Short mmCIF file of C-alpha atoms in Angstrom, two decimals:
data_model
loop_
_atom_site.label_atom_id
_atom_site.label_comp_id
_atom_site.label_asym_id
_atom_site.label_seq_id
_atom_site.Cartn_x
_atom_site.Cartn_y
_atom_site.Cartn_z
CA MET A 15 26.73 13.77 30.40
CA SER A 16 28.97 15.72 28.08
CA ALA A 17 27.69 14.26 24.78
CA PRO A 18 25.99 16.80 22.50
CA ASP A 19 22.19 16.78 22.49
CA LEU A 20 20.88 14.81 19.53
CA LEU A 21 17.25 15.69 20.11
CA VAL A 22 16.00 18.98 21.53
CA VAL A 23 12.26 19.59 22.00
CA ARG A 24 11.03 23.02 23.01
CA GLY A 25 7.49 23.99 23.93
CA LEU A 26 5.87 21.25 21.90
CA VAL A 27 2.09 21.50 21.72
CA ALA A 28 0.13 18.83 19.84
CA GLY A 29 -3.11 16.87 19.92
CA TYR A 30 -5.92 15.44 17.85
CA GLY A 31 -8.71 17.99 18.15
CA ALA A 32 -9.34 21.33 19.79
CA ALA A 33 -7.84 20.32 23.16
CA PRO A 34 -4.10 19.66 22.94
CA VAL A 35 -2.78 16.45 24.51
CA LEU A 36 0.74 17.81 24.78
CA ARG A 37 0.98 21.13 26.58
CA ALA A 38 4.40 22.64 26.05
CA VAL A 39 6.75 19.68 26.33
CA ASP A 40 10.46 20.38 26.78
CA LEU A 41 12.93 17.57 26.43
CA THR A 42 16.53 16.93 25.49
CA VAL A 43 18.17 13.61 24.71
CA ALA A 44 21.98 13.39 24.55
CA ALA A 45 23.57 11.49 21.66
CA GLY A 46 24.34 7.86 22.48
CA THR A 47 22.00 7.61 25.45
CA ILE A 48 18.70 5.95 26.21
CA ALA A 49 15.85 8.10 27.48
CA ALA A 50 12.73 6.52 28.90
CA VAL A 51 9.48 8.45 28.99
CA VAL A 52 7.14 7.06 31.66
CA GLY A 53 3.83 8.13 33.05
CA ALA A 54 0.22 7.14 33.50
CA ASN A 55 -2.11 6.18 30.67
CA GLY A 56 -3.19 9.32 28.85
CA ALA A 57 -0.18 11.33 29.96
CA GLY A 58 0.64 11.95 26.30
CA LYS A 59 3.57 9.59 25.81
CA THR A 60 2.44 8.10 22.54
CA THR A 61 1.28 11.51 21.32
CA LEU A 62 4.77 12.82 22.04
CA LEU A 63 6.34 10.20 19.76
CA ARG A 64 3.75 10.79 17.06
CA ALA A 65 4.40 14.53 17.18
CA LEU A 66 8.15 13.98 16.99
CA SER A 67 7.93 11.77 13.89
CA GLY A 68 5.39 14.07 12.24
CA MET A 69 2.47 11.62 12.36
CA ILE A 70 0.52 14.50 13.88
CA ARG A 71 1.40 18.10 13.13
CA PRO A 72 2.44 20.01 16.23
CA ALA A 73 0.42 23.16 16.85
CA ALA A 74 3.44 24.92 18.31
CA GLY A 75 6.97 24.29 19.45
CA GLN A 76 10.19 23.14 17.95
CA VAL A 77 11.85 19.78 17.33
CA VAL A 78 15.57 19.87 16.52
CA LEU A 79 17.38 16.72 15.48
CA ALA A 80 21.19 16.98 15.31
CA GLY A 81 20.95 20.75 14.97
CA GLU A 82 18.32 20.61 12.23
CA ASP A 83 14.86 22.06 12.78
CA LEU A 84 12.33 19.43 11.64
CA ARG A 85 9.39 21.80 11.30
CA GLY A 86 7.51 21.14 8.06
CA THR A 87 9.52 18.03 7.16
CA PRO A 88 7.18 15.43 5.66
CA VAL A 89 6.93 12.16 7.59
CA GLU A 90 8.53 10.12 4.81
CA GLN A 91 11.58 12.43 4.89
CA LEU A 92 12.31 11.98 8.60
CA VAL A 93 13.84 8.57 8.09
CA ARG A 94 16.37 10.28 5.82
CA ARG A 95 17.28 12.63 8.66
CA GLY A 96 18.11 9.65 10.89
CA MET A 97 14.85 9.21 12.81
CA ALA A 98 13.16 5.81 13.05
CA HIS A 99 9.80 5.39 14.76
CA VAL A 100 8.61 1.95 15.81
CA PRO A 101 4.94 2.64 16.49
CA GLU A 102 2.63 1.24 19.14
CA GLY A 103 1.62 -2.27 18.20
CA ARG A 104 4.90 -2.20 16.23
CA GLY A 105 3.47 -1.89 12.72
CA VAL A 106 4.71 -5.11 11.21
CA ILE A 107 2.93 -5.38 7.85
CA SER A 108 1.11 -8.71 8.18
CA GLU A 109 0.61 -9.23 4.46
CA LEU A 110 4.32 -8.99 3.67
CA THR A 111 7.02 -11.56 4.42
CA VAL A 112 9.69 -11.08 7.04
CA ASP A 113 12.23 -10.38 4.31
CA GLU A 114 9.98 -7.83 2.58
CA ASN A 115 9.26 -6.04 5.86
CA LEU A 116 12.99 -5.81 6.57
CA ARG A 117 13.97 -4.71 3.05
CA LEU A 118 11.31 -2.01 3.21
CA GLY A 119 13.24 -0.45 6.07
CA GLY A 120 16.25 0.16 3.80
CA LEU A 121 14.57 0.98 0.48
CA TRP A 122 14.97 4.71 0.92
CA ARG A 123 18.74 4.45 1.16
CA ARG A 124 20.90 5.52 -1.75
CA ASP A 125 23.82 3.40 -0.58
CA ARG A 126 22.45 0.03 -1.73
CA ALA A 127 25.58 -1.89 -0.70
CA ASP A 128 25.34 -0.65 2.88
CA ALA A 129 21.58 -1.29 2.97
CA GLY A 130 22.39 -4.91 2.06
CA ARG A 131 25.03 -5.07 4.82
CA ALA A 132 22.57 -3.62 7.34
CA LEU A 133 20.04 -6.28 6.35
CA ASP A 134 22.61 -9.05 6.89
CA GLU A 135 23.52 -7.57 10.26
CA VAL A 136 19.88 -7.59 11.36
CA TYR A 137 19.54 -11.24 10.34
CA GLU A 138 22.64 -11.98 12.43
CA LEU A 139 21.27 -10.03 15.37
CA PHE A 140 17.84 -11.71 15.21
CA GLU A 141 18.57 -15.27 14.34
CA PRO A 142 14.88 -16.43 14.50
CA LEU A 143 14.05 -13.97 11.71
CA ALA A 144 16.69 -15.49 9.44
CA ARG A 145 14.95 -18.84 9.79
CA ARG A 146 11.58 -17.33 8.87
CA ARG A 147 12.49 -15.04 5.96
CA ARG A 148 9.65 -16.24 3.79
CA HIS A 149 6.97 -16.31 6.48
CA LEU A 150 4.25 -13.67 6.44
CA GLY A 151 4.07 -11.10 9.19
CA HIS A 152 0.90 -12.51 10.63
CA GLN A 153 2.48 -15.95 11.08
CA LEU A 154 4.96 -14.66 13.65
CA SER A 155 4.80 -14.75 17.42
CA GLY A 156 4.63 -11.57 19.43
CA GLY A 157 8.32 -11.71 20.26
CA GLU A 158 9.28 -12.33 16.66
CA ARG A 159 7.11 -9.46 15.56
CA GLN A 160 8.93 -7.17 17.88
CA MET A 161 12.28 -8.38 16.55
CA LEU A 162 10.99 -7.68 13.06
CA ALA A 163 9.81 -4.14 13.88
CA LEU A 164 13.08 -3.31 15.66
CA GLY A 165 15.18 -4.95 12.93
CA ARG A 166 13.29 -3.09 10.21
CA ALA A 167 14.10 0.20 11.95
CA LEU A 168 17.75 -0.76 12.29
CA VAL A 169 18.11 -1.58 8.57
CA GLY A 170 17.82 2.19 8.06
CA ARG A 171 20.77 2.75 10.44
CA PRO A 172 18.97 5.44 12.41
CA ARG A 173 20.66 7.89 14.75
CA LEU A 174 17.54 8.24 16.87
CA LEU A 175 15.16 5.35 17.53
CA LEU A 176 11.68 6.14 18.85
CA LEU A 177 10.15 3.09 20.49
CA ASP A 178 6.51 2.99 21.58
CA GLU A 179 5.79 0.49 24.36
CA PRO A 180 8.29 -2.18 23.34
CA SER A 181 7.21 -4.37 26.29
CA LEU A 182 3.50 -4.35 25.43
CA GLY A 183 2.07 -7.87 25.45
CA LEU A 184 5.43 -9.61 25.73
CA ALA A 185 6.71 -12.18 28.23
CA PRO A 186 9.11 -10.73 30.86
CA ARG A 187 11.97 -12.74 29.42
CA VAL A 188 11.44 -11.24 25.99
CA VAL A 189 11.21 -7.76 27.49
CA ALA A 190 14.49 -8.27 29.34
CA ARG A 191 16.17 -9.45 26.15
CA THR A 192 14.91 -6.38 24.24
CA MET A 193 16.14 -4.00 26.87
CA ALA A 194 19.54 -5.69 26.94
CA LEU A 195 19.71 -5.37 23.18
CA LEU A 196 18.99 -1.64 23.30
CA ARG A 197 21.84 -1.15 25.72
CA GLN A 198 24.11 -3.24 23.54
CA LEU A 199 23.23 -1.16 20.46
CA ARG A 200 23.84 2.05 22.40
CA ASP A 201 27.30 0.91 23.48
CA ARG A 202 28.33 -0.63 20.19
CA THR A 203 26.88 1.75 17.58
CA GLY A 204 26.18 4.91 19.55
CA LEU A 205 22.43 4.61 18.89
CA THR A 206 20.24 7.10 20.71
CA VAL A 207 16.90 5.76 21.96
CA LEU A 208 13.78 7.51 23.14
CA LEU A 209 11.41 4.91 24.47
CA VAL A 210 7.96 5.26 25.90
CA GLU A 211 6.97 2.70 28.50
CA GLN A 212 4.14 1.63 30.71
CA ASN A 213 6.54 -0.76 32.40
CA VAL A 214 8.39 1.76 34.57
CA ARG A 215 10.80 -0.64 36.27
CA SER A 216 12.24 -2.26 33.18
CA ALA A 217 12.35 1.10 31.37
CA LEU A 218 14.27 2.84 34.13
CA ALA A 219 16.54 -0.16 34.49
CA VAL A 220 17.81 0.23 30.94
CA ALA A 221 17.64 4.01 30.53
CA ASP A 222 20.24 6.70 31.19
CA GLN A 223 17.64 9.39 31.58
CA GLY A 224 14.13 9.11 33.00
CA VAL A 225 11.40 11.47 31.91
CA VAL A 226 8.10 11.47 33.78
CA MET A 227 5.06 12.84 31.96
CA SER A 228 1.73 13.76 33.45
CA LEU A 229 -1.26 15.42 31.75
CA GLY A 230 0.70 16.34 28.67
CA GLN A 231 3.71 17.84 30.36
CA VAL A 232 7.13 16.73 31.50
CA VAL A 233 7.02 16.91 35.31
CA ILE A 234 10.58 15.76 35.89
CA ALA A 235 13.55 14.70 33.81
CA ALA A 236 16.42 13.18 35.76
CA PRO A 237 19.11 10.52 35.56
CA ALA A 238 17.27 7.20 35.54
CA ALA A 239 19.31 5.89 38.44
CA ARG A 240 18.11 8.76 40.60
CA LEU A 241 14.45 8.18 39.76
CA ARG A 242 14.97 4.49 40.45
CA ASP A 243 16.77 4.77 43.74
CA ASP A 244 15.46 7.97 45.37
CA VAL A 245 12.43 6.78 47.35
CA ASP A 246 10.98 10.26 47.70
CA LEU A 247 11.18 11.01 44.01
CA ARG A 248 9.67 7.63 43.17
CA HIS A 249 6.78 8.14 45.54
CA ALA A 250 6.17 11.67 44.34
CA TYR A 251 6.27 11.07 40.62
CA LEU A 252 5.81 7.38 39.98
CA GLY A 253 3.55 6.31 42.81
CA PHE A 254 5.47 3.28 44.04
CA MET B 231 -18.04 -30.27 -30.29
CA ASP B 232 -16.67 -27.82 -32.88
CA ARG B 233 -19.05 -25.23 -31.58
CA PHE B 234 -17.93 -25.90 -28.03
CA VAL B 235 -14.27 -25.39 -28.96
CA PHE B 236 -15.13 -22.19 -30.79
CA LEU B 237 -17.19 -20.81 -27.92
CA THR B 238 -14.48 -21.72 -25.43
CA VAL B 239 -11.75 -19.92 -27.37
CA ASP B 240 -14.01 -16.95 -28.01
CA GLY B 241 -14.91 -16.86 -24.31
CA LEU B 242 -11.28 -16.99 -23.24
CA SER B 243 -10.43 -14.19 -25.65
CA ARG B 244 -13.15 -11.94 -24.29
CA GLY B 245 -12.36 -13.16 -20.79
CA ALA B 246 -8.76 -12.06 -21.18
CA VAL B 247 -10.00 -8.51 -21.74
CA TYR B 248 -12.33 -8.72 -18.76
CA ALA B 249 -9.39 -10.05 -16.75
CA ALA B 250 -7.25 -7.05 -17.63
CA PHE B 251 -10.09 -4.64 -16.90
CA ALA B 252 -10.90 -6.38 -13.61
CA LEU B 253 -7.21 -6.29 -12.69
CA ALA B 254 -7.28 -2.54 -13.16
CA LEU B 255 -10.26 -2.31 -10.79
CA VAL B 256 -8.45 -4.45 -8.23
CA LEU B 257 -5.28 -2.35 -8.45
CA ILE B 258 -7.18 0.79 -7.51
CA TRP B 259 -9.30 -0.97 -4.92
CA ARG B 260 -6.19 -2.31 -3.16
CA ALA B 261 -4.38 0.99 -3.24
CA ALA B 262 -7.18 3.45 -2.54
CA ARG B 263 -10.22 1.42 -1.37
CA VAL B 264 -12.19 2.94 -4.22
CA VAL B 265 -14.15 0.98 -6.83
CA ASN B 266 -13.38 3.08 -9.86
CA PHE B 267 -16.74 3.23 -11.61
CA ALA B 268 -15.23 5.78 -14.01
CA GLN B 269 -12.75 3.27 -15.40
CA GLY B 270 -14.88 2.42 -18.45
CA ALA B 271 -15.32 6.05 -19.41
CA MET B 272 -11.64 6.80 -18.79
CA ALA B 273 -10.64 3.88 -21.01
CA VAL B 274 -12.95 5.06 -23.78
CA ALA B 275 -11.45 8.53 -23.56
CA ALA B 276 -8.01 6.99 -24.12
CA ALA B 277 -9.38 5.00 -27.06
CA TYR B 278 -10.70 8.24 -28.63
CA VAL B 279 -7.25 9.76 -28.31
CA ALA B 280 -5.91 6.75 -30.19
CA TYR B 281 -8.64 7.21 -32.82
CA SER B 282 -7.61 10.84 -33.36
CA VAL B 283 -3.91 10.03 -33.53
CA SER B 284 -4.43 7.11 -35.90
CA ALA B 285 -6.73 9.22 -38.11
CA ALA B 286 -4.16 12.02 -38.26
CA THR B 287 -1.10 9.87 -38.82
CA GLY B 288 -2.53 6.80 -40.47
CA SER B 289 -0.65 4.58 -38.05
CA TYR B 290 -2.62 2.13 -35.92
CA TRP B 291 0.35 1.34 -33.69
CA LEU B 292 1.16 4.95 -32.97
CA GLY B 293 -2.45 5.42 -31.85
CA PHE B 294 -2.21 2.23 -29.77
CA GLY B 295 0.89 3.48 -27.96
CA VAL B 296 -0.56 6.95 -27.42
CA ALA B 297 -3.73 5.40 -25.97
CA ILE B 298 -1.73 3.60 -23.29
CA VAL B 299 0.20 6.73 -22.43
CA ALA B 300 -3.03 8.76 -22.39
CA GLY B 301 -4.53 6.16 -20.05
CA LEU B 302 -1.58 6.38 -17.69
CA LEU B 303 -1.72 10.17 -17.61
CA LEU B 304 -5.51 10.29 -17.23
CA GLY B 305 -5.27 7.93 -14.22
CA ALA B 306 -2.65 10.16 -12.56
CA VAL B 307 -4.68 13.26 -13.25
CA VAL B 308 -7.92 11.75 -11.93
CA ASP B 309 -6.11 10.78 -8.72
CA ARG B 310 -4.31 14.10 -8.20
CA VAL B 311 -7.07 16.47 -9.32
CA VAL B 312 -10.21 14.66 -8.26
CA MET B 313 -10.00 11.54 -6.09
CA ARG B 314 -7.29 12.83 -3.73
CA HIS B 315 -9.62 15.56 -2.59
CA VAL B 316 -12.64 13.34 -1.93
CA ASP B 317 -13.49 12.79 1.74
CA HIS B 318 -13.32 9.02 2.27
CA ALA B 319 -15.30 9.17 5.54
CA SER B 320 -18.21 7.52 3.77
CA PRO B 321 -17.36 4.88 1.18
CA LEU B 322 -20.22 6.29 -0.91
CA ASN B 323 -18.42 9.60 -1.56
CA PRO B 324 -15.80 8.31 -4.01
CA VAL B 325 -18.46 6.21 -5.73
CA ILE B 326 -20.66 9.25 -6.36
CA VAL B 327 -17.68 11.29 -7.54
CA ALA B 328 -16.66 8.45 -9.89
CA LEU B 329 -20.16 8.29 -11.33
CA GLY B 330 -20.01 12.05 -11.81
CA LEU B 331 -16.75 11.59 -13.73
CA VAL B 332 -18.47 9.06 -15.96
CA LEU B 333 -21.15 11.62 -16.90
CA LEU B 334 -18.56 14.32 -17.42
CA ILE B 335 -16.21 12.25 -19.59
CA GLN B 336 -19.02 10.78 -21.70
CA ALA B 337 -20.58 14.19 -22.20
CA VAL B 338 -17.29 15.74 -23.28
CA LEU B 339 -16.57 12.81 -25.66
CA GLY B 340 -20.06 13.20 -27.09
CA MET B 341 -19.51 16.91 -27.68
CA VAL B 342 -16.12 16.45 -29.30
CA TYR B 343 -16.63 13.28 -31.31
CA GLY B 344 -20.42 12.91 -31.50
CA ASN B 345 -22.63 10.22 -30.05
CA GLU B 346 -22.38 7.77 -32.92
CA PHE B 347 -20.47 4.57 -33.48
CA ARG B 348 -17.21 5.04 -35.27
CA PRO B 349 -15.51 2.04 -36.84
CA ALA B 350 -12.54 0.80 -34.82
CA GLU B 351 -9.66 -0.73 -36.69
CA ALA B 352 -8.30 -4.13 -35.76
CA PRO B 353 -4.59 -4.65 -36.49
CA PHE B 354 -4.98 -8.36 -37.28
CA GLY B 355 -7.55 -10.48 -39.06
CA ARG B 356 -10.53 -11.58 -37.05
CA SER B 357 -11.49 -14.70 -38.98
CA ALA B 358 -10.54 -17.90 -37.22
CA LEU B 359 -7.77 -20.13 -38.44
CA THR B 360 -8.84 -23.72 -38.77
CA VAL B 361 -6.90 -26.60 -37.27
CA GLY B 362 -7.94 -30.03 -38.54
CA GLY B 363 -11.24 -28.71 -39.82
CA VAL B 364 -12.11 -26.97 -36.54
CA ALA B 365 -12.23 -23.20 -36.38
CA VAL B 366 -10.04 -22.26 -33.45
CA LEU B 367 -8.24 -18.98 -33.09
CA SER B 368 -8.11 -15.79 -35.10
CA PRO B 369 -4.83 -13.90 -35.38
CA TYR B 370 -6.58 -11.14 -33.44
CA ASP B 371 -7.36 -13.57 -30.56
CA LEU B 372 -3.67 -14.49 -30.46
CA PHE B 373 -2.77 -10.79 -30.32
CA VAL B 374 -5.22 -10.29 -27.41
CA PHE B 375 -3.87 -13.30 -25.46
CA ALA B 376 -0.25 -12.33 -26.02
CA THR B 377 -0.72 -8.66 -25.12
CA ILE B 378 -2.68 -9.38 -21.96
CA GLY B 379 -0.37 -12.23 -20.99
CA VAL B 380 2.64 -9.93 -21.21
CA VAL B 381 0.94 -7.11 -19.28
CA VAL B 382 -0.42 -9.35 -16.51
CA SER B 383 2.87 -11.16 -16.01
CA GLY B 384 4.74 -7.86 -16.15
CA LEU B 385 2.56 -6.42 -13.43
CA ALA B 386 2.85 -9.58 -11.33
CA TRP B 387 6.64 -9.46 -11.64
CA MET B 388 6.74 -5.77 -10.81
CA PHE B 389 4.64 -6.14 -7.66
CA ALA B 390 6.40 -9.28 -6.41
CA ARG B 391 10.03 -8.64 -7.34
CA THR B 392 10.84 -4.95 -7.68
CA PRO B 393 11.45 -2.29 -5.02
CA VAL B 394 8.70 -0.07 -6.44
CA GLY B 395 6.30 -3.01 -6.30
CA LEU B 396 7.21 -3.62 -2.68
CA ARG B 397 6.66 0.07 -1.90
CA MET B 398 3.28 0.00 -3.66
CA ARG B 399 2.12 -3.06 -1.72
CA ALA B 400 3.36 -1.66 1.57
CA ALA B 401 1.68 1.70 0.93
CA ALA B 402 -1.62 -0.08 0.18
CA PHE B 403 -1.52 -2.36 3.21
CA ALA B 404 -0.16 0.05 5.81
CA PRO B 405 0.08 3.65 4.65
CA GLU B 406 1.04 5.12 8.00
CA VAL B 407 3.83 2.63 8.75
CA SER B 408 5.07 2.96 5.18
CA ARG B 409 5.47 6.69 5.52
CA LEU B 410 7.50 6.15 8.67
CA LEU B 411 9.76 3.89 6.61
CA GLY B 412 10.30 6.61 4.03
CA VAL B 413 7.77 5.47 1.39
CA ASN B 414 6.15 8.29 -0.58
CA VAL B 415 2.64 6.91 -0.10
CA GLY B 416 0.92 9.64 -2.12
CA GLY B 417 3.23 9.00 -5.04
CA MET B 418 2.58 5.27 -4.88
CA LEU B 419 -1.15 5.92 -4.94
CA THR B 420 -0.84 8.10 -8.05
CA LEU B 421 1.33 5.43 -9.68
CA GLY B 422 -1.34 2.81 -8.86
CA TRP B 423 -4.06 4.94 -10.49
CA ALA B 424 -1.86 5.53 -13.53
CA LEU B 425 -1.05 1.84 -13.99
CA ALA B 426 -4.68 0.80 -13.54
CA SER B 427 -5.90 3.37 -15.98
CA GLY B 428 -3.20 2.36 -18.49
CA VAL B 429 -4.29 -1.28 -18.25
CA GLY B 430 -7.91 -0.13 -18.67
CA ALA B 431 -6.98 1.81 -21.81
CA LEU B 432 -5.23 -1.27 -23.17
CA ALA B 433 -8.33 -3.42 -22.50
CA ALA B 434 -10.48 -0.86 -24.32
CA MET B 435 -8.14 -0.86 -27.33
CA LEU B 436 -8.38 -4.65 -27.47
CA VAL B 437 -12.12 -5.04 -27.00
CA ILE B 438 -13.62 -2.15 -28.94
CA PRO B 439 -12.72 -3.54 -32.42
CA THR B 440 -14.59 -6.74 -31.51
CA GLU B 441 -17.73 -4.82 -30.60
CA LEU B 442 -19.98 -2.39 -32.44
CA GLY B 443 -17.23 0.23 -32.57
CA LEU B 444 -16.09 3.36 -30.76
CA HIS B 445 -18.75 5.21 -28.84
CA PRO B 446 -18.73 7.20 -25.57
CA HIS B 447 -20.63 4.31 -23.97
CA ALA B 448 -18.59 1.56 -25.64
CA MET B 449 -17.17 0.23 -22.36
CA ASP B 450 -20.35 0.30 -20.24
CA LEU B 451 -21.20 -3.37 -20.63
CA VAL B 452 -17.55 -4.42 -20.48
CA PHE B 453 -17.30 -2.56 -17.21
CA VAL B 454 -20.25 -4.50 -15.76
CA SER B 455 -18.69 -7.81 -16.85
CA ALA B 456 -15.26 -6.82 -15.52
CA PHE B 457 -16.72 -5.61 -12.23
CA THR B 458 -18.47 -8.98 -11.88
CA ALA B 459 -15.17 -10.67 -12.67
CA ALA B 460 -13.41 -8.66 -9.98
CA VAL B 461 -16.11 -9.52 -7.41
CA VAL B 462 -16.00 -13.19 -8.44
CA GLY B 463 -12.26 -13.26 -7.85
CA GLY B 464 -12.38 -11.07 -4.76
CA LEU B 465 -11.68 -7.35 -5.04
CA ASP B 466 -8.47 -7.78 -3.07
CA SER B 467 -6.95 -10.49 -5.23
CA PRO B 468 -5.09 -9.77 -8.51
CA PRO B 469 -4.92 -13.49 -9.46
CA GLY B 470 -8.63 -13.67 -8.59
CA ALA B 471 -9.39 -10.85 -11.04
CA VAL B 472 -7.62 -12.73 -13.83
CA VAL B 473 -9.39 -16.01 -13.10
CA GLY B 474 -12.68 -14.19 -12.58
CA GLY B 475 -12.29 -12.48 -15.98
CA LEU B 476 -11.75 -15.77 -17.75
CA VAL B 477 -14.71 -17.37 -15.92
CA VAL B 478 -17.03 -14.50 -16.84
CA GLY B 479 -15.79 -14.58 -20.46
CA LEU B 480 -16.48 -18.29 -20.75
CA LEU B 481 -19.87 -18.03 -19.07
CA LEU B 482 -21.00 -15.25 -21.39
CA SER B 483 -19.71 -17.07 -24.44
CA TYR B 484 -21.58 -20.30 -23.56
CA VAL B 485 -24.76 -18.50 -22.61
CA SER B 486 -24.76 -16.45 -25.77
CA GLY B 487 -23.81 -19.44 -27.93
CA TYR B 488 -26.23 -21.98 -26.52
CA ALA B 489 -29.06 -19.88 -25.08
CA GLY B 490 -29.03 -16.72 -27.10
CA SER B 491 -27.17 -13.42 -26.75
CA ASP B 492 -30.23 -11.69 -25.24
CA LEU B 493 -29.57 -13.60 -22.05
CA THR B 494 -25.92 -12.55 -21.53
CA PRO B 495 -26.57 -9.40 -19.47
CA LEU B 496 -28.90 -11.43 -17.25
CA ALA B 497 -26.28 -14.18 -16.88
CA VAL B 498 -23.71 -11.66 -15.64
CA LEU B 499 -26.09 -10.37 -13.02
CA VAL B 500 -27.07 -13.89 -11.89
CA LEU B 501 -23.40 -14.77 -11.47
CA LEU B 502 -22.76 -11.55 -9.53
CA LEU B 503 -25.73 -12.26 -7.25
CA ALA B 504 -24.74 -15.89 -6.70
CA VAL B 505 -21.17 -14.97 -5.72
CA LEU B 506 -22.37 -12.22 -3.41
CA LEU B 507 -24.77 -14.63 -1.71
CA VAL B 508 -22.43 -17.60 -1.38
CA ARG B 509 -18.94 -16.05 -1.09
CA PRO B 510 -19.22 -12.29 -0.74
CA GLY B 511 -15.44 -11.99 -0.37
CA GLY B 512 -14.97 -13.68 -3.75
CA LEU B 513 -13.56 -17.08 -4.62
CA PHE B 514 -10.00 -15.95 -3.92
CA ALA B 515 -10.61 -14.09 -0.68
CA PRO B 516 -7.46 -14.47 1.39
CA VAL B 517 -7.73 -16.04 4.81
CA ALA B 518 -8.49 -13.11 7.09
CA ALA B 519 -5.12 -11.95 8.37
CA ARG B 520 -5.01 -10.68 11.88
CA ARG B 521 -4.27 -6.97 11.84
CA VAL B 522 -1.43 -6.13 14.16
#
């Protein structure tokens, strides 16, 4: 991979109390690729995403996005630097309509005309949302909610998309469609994706790079195809 | 029948003020999950500013405008300097702090202006115009209805139709997600406090001339009625606050007209109790939305 690194993480330490959940995480994600972070429950995958997007303050370490050190950047500014975080449970605001949720994703943008175009593109991409513009968030199915959360992130035209457990609670067909969409976005728009997954197989199937976490550290980062196909590696790090 | 018409109009006029004051309570409750018990004292403070300005310049309307601005600023200051630093771990903490603010504001007002009633000027006549022999509305009632109508519809339009309204709703419903989407949640909270306090100041300016006059405690009873109105409508529902305000205004007017004004404080409490027993979420409680 010769593409420049969009995201560089060095020695990231973060957690919620005295004991850190992340213990010196190092990670790089090349521009225009999909990286999948996998690992057991409690390995620190969600905490990693939350530390990257500033939802929790890292105790130590460095996060560099497109050459810019993000230390001390307030959460609400990160979206302006090109980072979009779709949180666990996806964060659709139930009390707002589909249209309001989507527009919210582009409100920060100065270029109103392009924010409007991005909104139209999302409605084209997710046709079911276009039919339910005026429905409230809590009236949507699980699959529609995921479309909404993803679409809302895309309205901001991010460079880096952080996705927390996109397959959680969804039918396999919906998961497959989501993964295909991520690949399509990568190829068409050069979107870079860092996704965290419990579902190792589907994550490694879509990803360019696989990152295995255990007990708050990255134990191996390798091309996803290698992790998928090398039986020894799979046994050693993924347990199947 | 004449009396009934009169009491109804009078009740709606007072109810409009309660509605505005209840709406202010709901705005802060939705944004910050705090019942602002200091709202009455804050509104009175703004009214005293108006009193000083009007006394110095001789212009009622200049004082009126300054009162609204003072209300907006006071709301922002109370949020930034006091409420933002209160630990919300127990819902009781902000309540105690708000009650402390009441004591502080009323004490300061008493020191500066004295604890006596001062006459408050009304910009329009308060004697009712008669239509076909029936006393209906005073010009002042019309002024109250028009002002509150404009403010309430303006707020409704702002929340439903403007980007800043969308940001404020999002920040109130889902602060964490909103920050991820680039919303300045802290700023929206301050704006919510400012707007609520501005509406409170407006309500005080409208109601004080119809009462005994300006006094550090002038809004205490209005606060109780407005709080009841907000609970009747459901603390989470702005339309509920407006309807609740009108209901409480009518109830108090009928009780005081037909049963004697001594009974009105009791009537408010009975209504509050009845609503809490039968529909604790208020009449306009939204269908519980599943949190996702």
